[in-house]
PDB file of C-alpha atoms in Angstrom:
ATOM      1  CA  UNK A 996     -62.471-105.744-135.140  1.00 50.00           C
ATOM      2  CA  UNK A 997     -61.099-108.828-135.652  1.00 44.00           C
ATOM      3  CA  UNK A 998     -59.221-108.023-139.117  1.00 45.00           C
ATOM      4  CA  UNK A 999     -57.596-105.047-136.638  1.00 43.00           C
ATOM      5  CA  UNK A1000     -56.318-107.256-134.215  1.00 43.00           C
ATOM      6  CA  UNK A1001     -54.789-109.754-136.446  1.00 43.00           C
ATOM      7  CA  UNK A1002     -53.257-107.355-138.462  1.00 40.00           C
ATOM      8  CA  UNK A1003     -51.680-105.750-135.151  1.00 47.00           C
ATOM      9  CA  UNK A1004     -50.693-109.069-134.167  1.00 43.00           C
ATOM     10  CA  UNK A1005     -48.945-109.445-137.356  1.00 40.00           C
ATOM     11  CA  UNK A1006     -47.283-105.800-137.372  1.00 43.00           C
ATOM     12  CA  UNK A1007     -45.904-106.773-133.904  1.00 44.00           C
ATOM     13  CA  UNK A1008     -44.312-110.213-134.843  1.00 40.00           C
ATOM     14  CA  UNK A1009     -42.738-109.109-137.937  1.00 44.00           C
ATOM     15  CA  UNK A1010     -41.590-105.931-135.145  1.00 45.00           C
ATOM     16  CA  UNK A1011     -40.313-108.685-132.774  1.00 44.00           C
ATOM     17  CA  UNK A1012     -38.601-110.262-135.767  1.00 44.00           C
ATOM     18  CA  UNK A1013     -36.765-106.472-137.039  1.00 44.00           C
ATOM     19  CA  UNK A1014     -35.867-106.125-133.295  1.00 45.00           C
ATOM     20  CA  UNK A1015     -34.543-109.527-133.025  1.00 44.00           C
ATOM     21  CA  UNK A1016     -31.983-109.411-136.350  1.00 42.00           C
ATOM     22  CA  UNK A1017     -31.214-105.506-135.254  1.00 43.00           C
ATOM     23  CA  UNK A1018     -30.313-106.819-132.187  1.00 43.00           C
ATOM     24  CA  UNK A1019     -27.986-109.495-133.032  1.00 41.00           C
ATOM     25  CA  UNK A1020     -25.752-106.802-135.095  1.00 39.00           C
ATOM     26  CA  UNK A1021     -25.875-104.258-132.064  1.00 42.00           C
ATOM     27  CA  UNK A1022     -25.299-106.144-128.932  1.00 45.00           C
ATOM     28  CA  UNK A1023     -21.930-106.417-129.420  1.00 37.00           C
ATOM     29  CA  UNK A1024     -21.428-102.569-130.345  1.00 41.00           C
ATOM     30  CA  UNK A1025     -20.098-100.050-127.370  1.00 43.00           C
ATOM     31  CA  UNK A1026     -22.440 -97.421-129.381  1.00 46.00           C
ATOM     32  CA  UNK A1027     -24.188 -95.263-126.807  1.00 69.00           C
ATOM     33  CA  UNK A1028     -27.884 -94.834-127.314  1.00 86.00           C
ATOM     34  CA  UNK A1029     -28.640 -90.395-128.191  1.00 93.00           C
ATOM     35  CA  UNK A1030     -31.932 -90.201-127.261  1.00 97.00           C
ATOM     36  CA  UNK A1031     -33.658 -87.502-128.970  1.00 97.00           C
ATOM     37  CA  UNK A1032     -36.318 -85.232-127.053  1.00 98.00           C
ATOM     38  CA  UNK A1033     -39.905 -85.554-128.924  1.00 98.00           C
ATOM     39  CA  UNK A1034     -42.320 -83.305-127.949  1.00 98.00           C
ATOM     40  CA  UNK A1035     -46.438 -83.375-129.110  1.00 98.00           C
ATOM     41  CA  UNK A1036     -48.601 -80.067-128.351  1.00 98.00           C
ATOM     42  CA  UNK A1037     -51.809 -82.172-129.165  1.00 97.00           C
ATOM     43  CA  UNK A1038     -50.721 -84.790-126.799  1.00 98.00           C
ATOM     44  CA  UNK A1039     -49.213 -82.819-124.160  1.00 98.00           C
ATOM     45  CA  UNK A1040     -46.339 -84.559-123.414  1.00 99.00           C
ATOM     46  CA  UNK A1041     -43.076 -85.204-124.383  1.00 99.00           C
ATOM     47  CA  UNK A1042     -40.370 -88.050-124.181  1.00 99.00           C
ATOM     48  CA  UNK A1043     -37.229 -88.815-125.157  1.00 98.00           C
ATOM     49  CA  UNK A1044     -36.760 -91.611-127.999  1.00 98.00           C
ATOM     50  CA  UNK A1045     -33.236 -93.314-129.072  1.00 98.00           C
ATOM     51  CA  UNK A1046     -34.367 -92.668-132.576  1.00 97.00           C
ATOM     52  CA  UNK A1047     -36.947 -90.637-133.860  1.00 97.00           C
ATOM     53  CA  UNK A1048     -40.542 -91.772-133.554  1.00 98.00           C
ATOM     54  CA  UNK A1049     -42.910 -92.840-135.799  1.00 98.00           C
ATOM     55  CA  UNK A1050     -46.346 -91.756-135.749  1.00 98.00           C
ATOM     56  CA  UNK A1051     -49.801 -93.695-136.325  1.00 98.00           C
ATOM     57  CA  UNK A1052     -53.747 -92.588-135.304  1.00 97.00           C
ATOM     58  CA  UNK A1053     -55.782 -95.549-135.740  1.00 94.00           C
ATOM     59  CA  UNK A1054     -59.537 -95.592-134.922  1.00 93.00           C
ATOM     60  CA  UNK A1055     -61.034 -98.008-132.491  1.00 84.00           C
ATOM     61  CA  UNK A1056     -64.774 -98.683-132.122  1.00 83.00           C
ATOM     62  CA  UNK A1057     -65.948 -99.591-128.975  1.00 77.00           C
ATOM     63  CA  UNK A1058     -69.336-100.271-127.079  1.00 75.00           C
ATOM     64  CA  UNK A1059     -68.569 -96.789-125.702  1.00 76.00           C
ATOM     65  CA  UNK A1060     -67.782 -95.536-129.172  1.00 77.00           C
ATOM     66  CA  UNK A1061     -64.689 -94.950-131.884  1.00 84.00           C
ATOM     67  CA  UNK A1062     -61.755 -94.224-129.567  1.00 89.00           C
ATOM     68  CA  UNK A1063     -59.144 -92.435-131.910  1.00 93.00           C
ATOM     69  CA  UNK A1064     -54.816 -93.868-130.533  1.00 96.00           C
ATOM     70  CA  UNK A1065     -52.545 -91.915-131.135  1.00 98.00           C
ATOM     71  CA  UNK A1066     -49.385 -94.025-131.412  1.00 98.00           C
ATOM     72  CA  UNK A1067     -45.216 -92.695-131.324  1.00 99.00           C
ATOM     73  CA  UNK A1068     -43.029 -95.400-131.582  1.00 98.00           C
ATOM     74  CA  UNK A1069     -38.914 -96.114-132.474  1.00 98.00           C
ATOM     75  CA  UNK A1070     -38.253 -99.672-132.755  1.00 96.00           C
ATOM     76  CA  UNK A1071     -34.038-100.229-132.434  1.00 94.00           C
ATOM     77  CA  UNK A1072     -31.494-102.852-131.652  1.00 90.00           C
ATOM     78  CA  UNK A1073     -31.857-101.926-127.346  1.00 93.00           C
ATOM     79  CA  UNK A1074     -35.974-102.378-127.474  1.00 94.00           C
ATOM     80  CA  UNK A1075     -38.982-100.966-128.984  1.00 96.00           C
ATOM     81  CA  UNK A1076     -40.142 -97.564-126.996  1.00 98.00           C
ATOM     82  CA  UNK A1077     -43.512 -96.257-127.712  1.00 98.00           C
ATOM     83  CA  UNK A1078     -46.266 -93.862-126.277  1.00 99.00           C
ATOM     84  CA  UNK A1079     -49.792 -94.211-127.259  1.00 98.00           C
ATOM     85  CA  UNK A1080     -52.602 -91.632-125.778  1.00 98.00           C
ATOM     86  CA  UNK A1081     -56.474 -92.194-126.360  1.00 97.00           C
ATOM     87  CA  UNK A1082     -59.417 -89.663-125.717  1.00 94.00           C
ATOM     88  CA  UNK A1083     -61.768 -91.598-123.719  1.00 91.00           C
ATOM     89  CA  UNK A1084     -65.343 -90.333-123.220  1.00 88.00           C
ATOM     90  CA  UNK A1085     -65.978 -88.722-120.142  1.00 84.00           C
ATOM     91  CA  UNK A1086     -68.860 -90.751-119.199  1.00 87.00           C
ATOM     92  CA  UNK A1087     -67.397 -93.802-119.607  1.00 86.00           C
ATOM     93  CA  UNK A1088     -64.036 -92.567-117.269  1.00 87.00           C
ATOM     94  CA  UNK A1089     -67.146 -91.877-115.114  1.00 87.00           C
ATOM     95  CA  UNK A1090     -68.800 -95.034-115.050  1.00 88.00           C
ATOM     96  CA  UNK A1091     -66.475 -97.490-115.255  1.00 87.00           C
ATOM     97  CA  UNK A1092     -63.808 -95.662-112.887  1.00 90.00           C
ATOM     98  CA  UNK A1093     -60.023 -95.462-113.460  1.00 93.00           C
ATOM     99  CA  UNK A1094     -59.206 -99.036-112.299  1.00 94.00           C
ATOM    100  CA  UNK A1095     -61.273-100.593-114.534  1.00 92.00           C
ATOM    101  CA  UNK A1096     -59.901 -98.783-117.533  1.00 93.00           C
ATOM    102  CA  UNK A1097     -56.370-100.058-115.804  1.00 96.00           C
ATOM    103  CA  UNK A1098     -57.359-103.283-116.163  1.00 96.00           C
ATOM    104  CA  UNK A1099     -58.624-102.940-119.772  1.00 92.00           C
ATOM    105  CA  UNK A1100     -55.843-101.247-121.015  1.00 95.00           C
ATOM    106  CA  UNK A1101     -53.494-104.361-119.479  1.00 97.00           C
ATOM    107  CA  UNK A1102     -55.289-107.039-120.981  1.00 96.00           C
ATOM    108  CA  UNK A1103     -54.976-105.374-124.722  1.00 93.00           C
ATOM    109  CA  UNK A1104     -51.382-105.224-123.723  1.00 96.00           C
ATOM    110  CA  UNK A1105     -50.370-108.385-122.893  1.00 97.00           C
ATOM    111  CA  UNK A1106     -52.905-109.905-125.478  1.00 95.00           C
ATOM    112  CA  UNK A1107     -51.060-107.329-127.853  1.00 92.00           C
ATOM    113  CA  UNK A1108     -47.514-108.846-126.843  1.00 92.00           C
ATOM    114  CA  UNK A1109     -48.427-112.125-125.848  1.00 92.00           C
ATOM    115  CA  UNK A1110     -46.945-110.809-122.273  1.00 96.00           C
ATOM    116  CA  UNK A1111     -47.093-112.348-118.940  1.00 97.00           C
ATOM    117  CA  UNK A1112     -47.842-110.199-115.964  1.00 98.00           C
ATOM    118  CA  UNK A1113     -44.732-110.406-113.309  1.00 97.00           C
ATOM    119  CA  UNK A1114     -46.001-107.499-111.286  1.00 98.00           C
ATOM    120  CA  UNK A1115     -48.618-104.326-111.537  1.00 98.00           C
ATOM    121  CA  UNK A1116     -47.984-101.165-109.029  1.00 98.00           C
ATOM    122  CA  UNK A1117     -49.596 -98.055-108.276  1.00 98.00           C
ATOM    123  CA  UNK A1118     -47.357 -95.000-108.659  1.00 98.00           C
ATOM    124  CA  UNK A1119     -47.131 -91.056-108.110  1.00 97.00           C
ATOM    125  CA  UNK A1120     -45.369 -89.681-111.286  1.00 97.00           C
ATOM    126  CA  UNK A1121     -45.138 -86.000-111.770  1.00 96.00           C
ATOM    127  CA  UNK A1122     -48.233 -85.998-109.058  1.00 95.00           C
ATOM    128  CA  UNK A1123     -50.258 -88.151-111.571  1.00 97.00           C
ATOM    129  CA  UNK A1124     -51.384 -91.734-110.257  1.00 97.00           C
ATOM    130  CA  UNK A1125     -50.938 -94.559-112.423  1.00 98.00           C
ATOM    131  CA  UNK A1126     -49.636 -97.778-112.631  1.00 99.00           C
ATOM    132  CA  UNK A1127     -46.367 -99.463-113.230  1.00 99.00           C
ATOM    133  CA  UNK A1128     -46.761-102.889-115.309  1.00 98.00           C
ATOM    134  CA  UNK A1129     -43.579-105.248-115.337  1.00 98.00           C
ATOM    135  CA  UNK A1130     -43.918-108.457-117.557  1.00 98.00           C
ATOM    136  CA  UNK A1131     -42.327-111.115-119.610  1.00 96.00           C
ATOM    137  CA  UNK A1132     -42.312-112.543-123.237  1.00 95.00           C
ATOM    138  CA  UNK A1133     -41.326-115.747-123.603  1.00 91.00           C
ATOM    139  CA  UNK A1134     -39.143-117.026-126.028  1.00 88.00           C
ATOM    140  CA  UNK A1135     -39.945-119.303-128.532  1.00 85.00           C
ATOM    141  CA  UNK A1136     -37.770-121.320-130.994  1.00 83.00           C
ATOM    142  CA  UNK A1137     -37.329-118.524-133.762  1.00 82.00           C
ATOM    143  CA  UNK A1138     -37.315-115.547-131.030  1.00 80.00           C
ATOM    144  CA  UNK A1139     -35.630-114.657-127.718  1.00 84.00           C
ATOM    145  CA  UNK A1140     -36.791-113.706-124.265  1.00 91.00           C
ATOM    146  CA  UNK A1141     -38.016-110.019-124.156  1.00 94.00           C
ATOM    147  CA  UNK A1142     -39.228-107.976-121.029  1.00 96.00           C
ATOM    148  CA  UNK A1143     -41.494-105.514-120.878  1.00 97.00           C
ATOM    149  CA  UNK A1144     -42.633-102.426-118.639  1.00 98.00           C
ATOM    150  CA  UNK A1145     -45.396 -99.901-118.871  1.00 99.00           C
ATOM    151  CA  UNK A1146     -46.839 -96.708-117.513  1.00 99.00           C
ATOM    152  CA  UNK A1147     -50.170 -96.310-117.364  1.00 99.00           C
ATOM    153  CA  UNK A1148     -51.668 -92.834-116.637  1.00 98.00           C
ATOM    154  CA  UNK A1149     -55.320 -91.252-117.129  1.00 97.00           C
ATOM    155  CA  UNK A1150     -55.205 -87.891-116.725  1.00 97.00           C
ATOM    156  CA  UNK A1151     -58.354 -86.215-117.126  1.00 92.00           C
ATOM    157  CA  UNK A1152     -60.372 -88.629-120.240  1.00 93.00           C
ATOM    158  CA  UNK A1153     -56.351 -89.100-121.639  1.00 97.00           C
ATOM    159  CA  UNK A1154     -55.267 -92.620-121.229  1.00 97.00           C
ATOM    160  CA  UNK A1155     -51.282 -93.100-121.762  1.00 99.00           C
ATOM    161  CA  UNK A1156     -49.822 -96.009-122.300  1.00 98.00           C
ATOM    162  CA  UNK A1157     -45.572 -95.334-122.324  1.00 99.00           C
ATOM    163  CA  UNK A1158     -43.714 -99.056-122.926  1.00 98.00           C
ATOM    164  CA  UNK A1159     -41.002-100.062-123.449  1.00 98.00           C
ATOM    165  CA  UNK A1160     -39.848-103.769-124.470  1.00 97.00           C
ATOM    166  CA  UNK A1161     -36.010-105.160-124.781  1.00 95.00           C
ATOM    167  CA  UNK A1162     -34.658-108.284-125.172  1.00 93.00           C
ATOM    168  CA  UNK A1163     -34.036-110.001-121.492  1.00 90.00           C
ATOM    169  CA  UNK A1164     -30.336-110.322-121.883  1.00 78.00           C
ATOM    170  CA  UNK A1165     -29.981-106.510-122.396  1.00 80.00           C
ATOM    171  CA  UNK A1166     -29.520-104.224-119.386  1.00 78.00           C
ATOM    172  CA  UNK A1167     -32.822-102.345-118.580  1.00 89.00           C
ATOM    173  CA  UNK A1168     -30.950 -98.875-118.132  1.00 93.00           C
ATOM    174  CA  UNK A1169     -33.138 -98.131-121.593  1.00 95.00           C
ATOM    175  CA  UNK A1170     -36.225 -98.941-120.309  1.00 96.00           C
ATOM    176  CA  UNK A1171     -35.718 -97.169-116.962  1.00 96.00           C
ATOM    177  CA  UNK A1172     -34.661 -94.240-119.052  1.00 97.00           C
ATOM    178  CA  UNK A1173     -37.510 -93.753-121.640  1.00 98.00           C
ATOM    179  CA  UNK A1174     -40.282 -94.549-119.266  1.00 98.00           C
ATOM    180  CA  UNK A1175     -38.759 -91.094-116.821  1.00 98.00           C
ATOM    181  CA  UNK A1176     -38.340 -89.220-119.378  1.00 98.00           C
ATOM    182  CA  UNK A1177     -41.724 -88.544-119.999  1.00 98.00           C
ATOM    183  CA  UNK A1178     -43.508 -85.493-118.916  1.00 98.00           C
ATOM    184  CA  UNK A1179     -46.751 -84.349-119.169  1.00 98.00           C
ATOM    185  CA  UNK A1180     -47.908 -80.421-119.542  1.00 96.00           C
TER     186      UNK A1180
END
C-alpha cells in the first residue's frame, strides 16, 4: 500500500513539474483551449477534455476489499483535468453512509496533492447530490501556486471524483468548464 502511494506521489510531482514547464511556454499564447467530448459506456458518463484523455484502472485493496479506479486524465499547459470512478461495495455505501465516503475520498485528495481545503459544499448537479471541494497548493521554491476544485458524486455504489487543478495565476474559466461539462447517463 505504501509502495502505491509513493509511487502516486511521485507520478503527481513529476505531473506538477510537466504542467509547470508546459505552462511557462503557453501562458503567453492567445491559443483557445478545443475541448474534445469523451464519452465512457462502462462509466456512464461523459466530459469534455482540452486534449484527449488518458486512461488507467488501478486496483486498490481496502479493509472493505480491492476497489478497482478507473482513472481519465489530460494533463496541458491551462491545468490537469481528470475523472476517476470506483465501484464501491454496496454494504460498505450502506454502513458507512455517503458522508463518510465524502470525507474519505477528500482526505486521499488532498494527501494525493498535498492540497489545502479552502471550502467543501453540498450541491444538486444533474439532480445528483454531491459535493463541491475548492482548495489550494502551495508553492514551493521549484513550483508555483496551483488551485484546485472537485466534484464529488456517489451515485448508486459509483464514487466520482471530476478535478481539475491550474496554476493560480491562470483564469479558472477551465476549471469551471470541465467540471459542467460532465454528465452522467
Amino acid at each position: 500500500m505504501n509502495t502505491l502511494l509513493n509511487f502516486r506521489l511521485s507520478w503527481f510531482l513529476i505531473c506538477l513539474y510537466c504542467l509547470t514547464a508546459a505552462h511557462a511556454e503557453d501562458q503567453n499564447s492567445a491559443t483557445p483551449v478545443s475541448w474534445q467530448e469523451f464519452k465512457s459506456d462502462d462509466g456512464h458518463f461523459s466530459i469534455e477534455f482540452p486534449t484527449a484523455p488518458k486512461i488507467k484502472k488501478n486496483t486498490q485493496e481496502s479493509v472493505i476489499g480491492d476497489v478497482i479506479n478507473h482513472v481519465f486524465e489530460s494533463k496541458t499547459g491551462i491545468g490537469i483535468f481528470s475523472l476517476d470512478y470506483s465501484d464501491i461495495p454496496g454494504f460498505a455505501v450502506s454502513f458507512t453512509g455517503n458522508d463518510k465516503i465524502y470525507s474519505q475520498a477528500t482526505e486521499t485528495l488532498l494527501k494525493k496533492t498535498f492540497g489545502k481545503i479552502q471550502s467543501s459544499t453540498d450541491i444538486k448537479y444533474q439532480n445528483h447530490s454531491g459535493k463541491h471541494l475548492i482548495y489550494d497548493i502551495q508553492q514551493t521554491s521549484d513550483k508555483p501556486e496551483f488551485d484546485g476544485q472537485t466534484y464529488l458524486f456517489l451515485i448508486e455504489k459509483r464514487l466520482y471524483v471530476i478535478n481539475a487543478i491550474a496554476p493560480a495565476a491562470t483564469s479558472m474559466s477551465h476549471i469551471k468548464y470541465f467540471l459542467n461539462s460532465v454528465r452522467f447517463y
